[in-house]
C-alpha positions as a Markdown table, in Angstrom:
| # | Residue | x | y | z |
|---|---|---|---|---|
| 1 | Met | 231.4 | -6.8 | 33.5 |
| 2 | Gly | 230.0 | -3.2 | 33.3 |
| 3 | Lys | 233.3 | -1.6 | 34.0 |
| 4 | Glu | 235.0 | -3.7 | 31.3 |
| 5 | Lys | 232.4 | -2.6 | 28.7 |
| 6 | Ile | 232.9 | 1.0 | 29.6 |
| 7 | Lys | 236.7 | 0.7 | 29.3 |
| 8 | Ile | 236.4 | -1.0 | 25.9 |
| 9 | Arg | 234.0 | 1.6 | 24.7 |
| 10 | Tyr | 236.3 | 4.4 | 25.9 |
| 11 | Ile | 239.3 | 2.8 | 24.1 |
| 12 | Ile | 237.4 | 2.5 | 20.9 |
| 13 | Phe | 236.2 | 6.1 | 21.2 |
| 14 | Val | 239.8 | 7.4 | 21.7 |
| 15 | Leu | 241.1 | 5.3 | 18.8 |
| 16 | Ile | 238.4 | 6.7 | 16.5 |
| 17 | Thr | 239.0 | 10.2 | 17.6 |
| 18 | Met | 242.8 | 9.9 | 17.1 |
| 19 | Gly | 242.2 | 8.4 | 13.7 |
| 20 | Val | 239.9 | 11.2 | 12.6 |
| 21 | Ile | 242.4 | 13.8 | 13.8 |
| 22 | Phe | 245.3 | 12.0 | 12.0 |
| 23 | Phe | 243.3 | 11.6 | 8.8 |
| 24 | Gly | 242.3 | 15.3 | 8.9 |
| 25 | Lys | 245.9 | 16.4 | 9.3 |
| 26 | Ile | 247.0 | 14.2 | 6.4 |
| 27 | Thr | 244.3 | 15.5 | 4.1 |
| 28 | Arg | 245.0 | 19.1 | 5.1 |
| 29 | Leu | 248.7 | 18.6 | 4.4 |
| 30 | Asp | 247.9 | 17.1 | 1.0 |
| 31 | Asn | 245.6 | 20.1 | 0.2 |
| 32 | Leu | 248.3 | 22.6 | 1.2 |
| 33 | Asn | 250.9 | 20.8 | -0.9 |
| 34 | Ala | 248.6 | 20.7 | -3.9 |
| 35 | Glu | 247.8 | 24.4 | -3.5 |
| 36 | Lys | 251.5 | 25.3 | -3.3 |
| 37 | Asn | 252.4 | 23.2 | -6.3 |
| 38 | Arg | 249.5 | 24.7 | -8.4 |
| 39 | Arg | 250.6 | 28.2 | -7.4 |
| 40 | Asp | 254.2 | 27.5 | -8.3 |
| 41 | His | 253.3 | 26.1 | -11.7 |
| 42 | Thr | 251.1 | 29.0 | -12.6 |
| 43 | Arg | 253.5 | 31.7 | -11.3 |
| 44 | Val | 256.8 | 30.4 | -12.8 |
| 45 | Pro | 257.0 | 29.2 | -16.4 |
| 46 | Thr | 259.6 | 26.5 | -16.5 |
| 47 | Leu | 261.4 | 27.7 | -19.7 |
């Protein structure tokens, strides 16, 4: 019983950690893309 609880807790911990890292990577990529787009729009007029 005790070992089973530890294993479940460990799996949940790993899943949460991976989710946080994955979410952080996605948001960082979105921020980089937004920065690049903003810089391109301000630097190059499209006419």
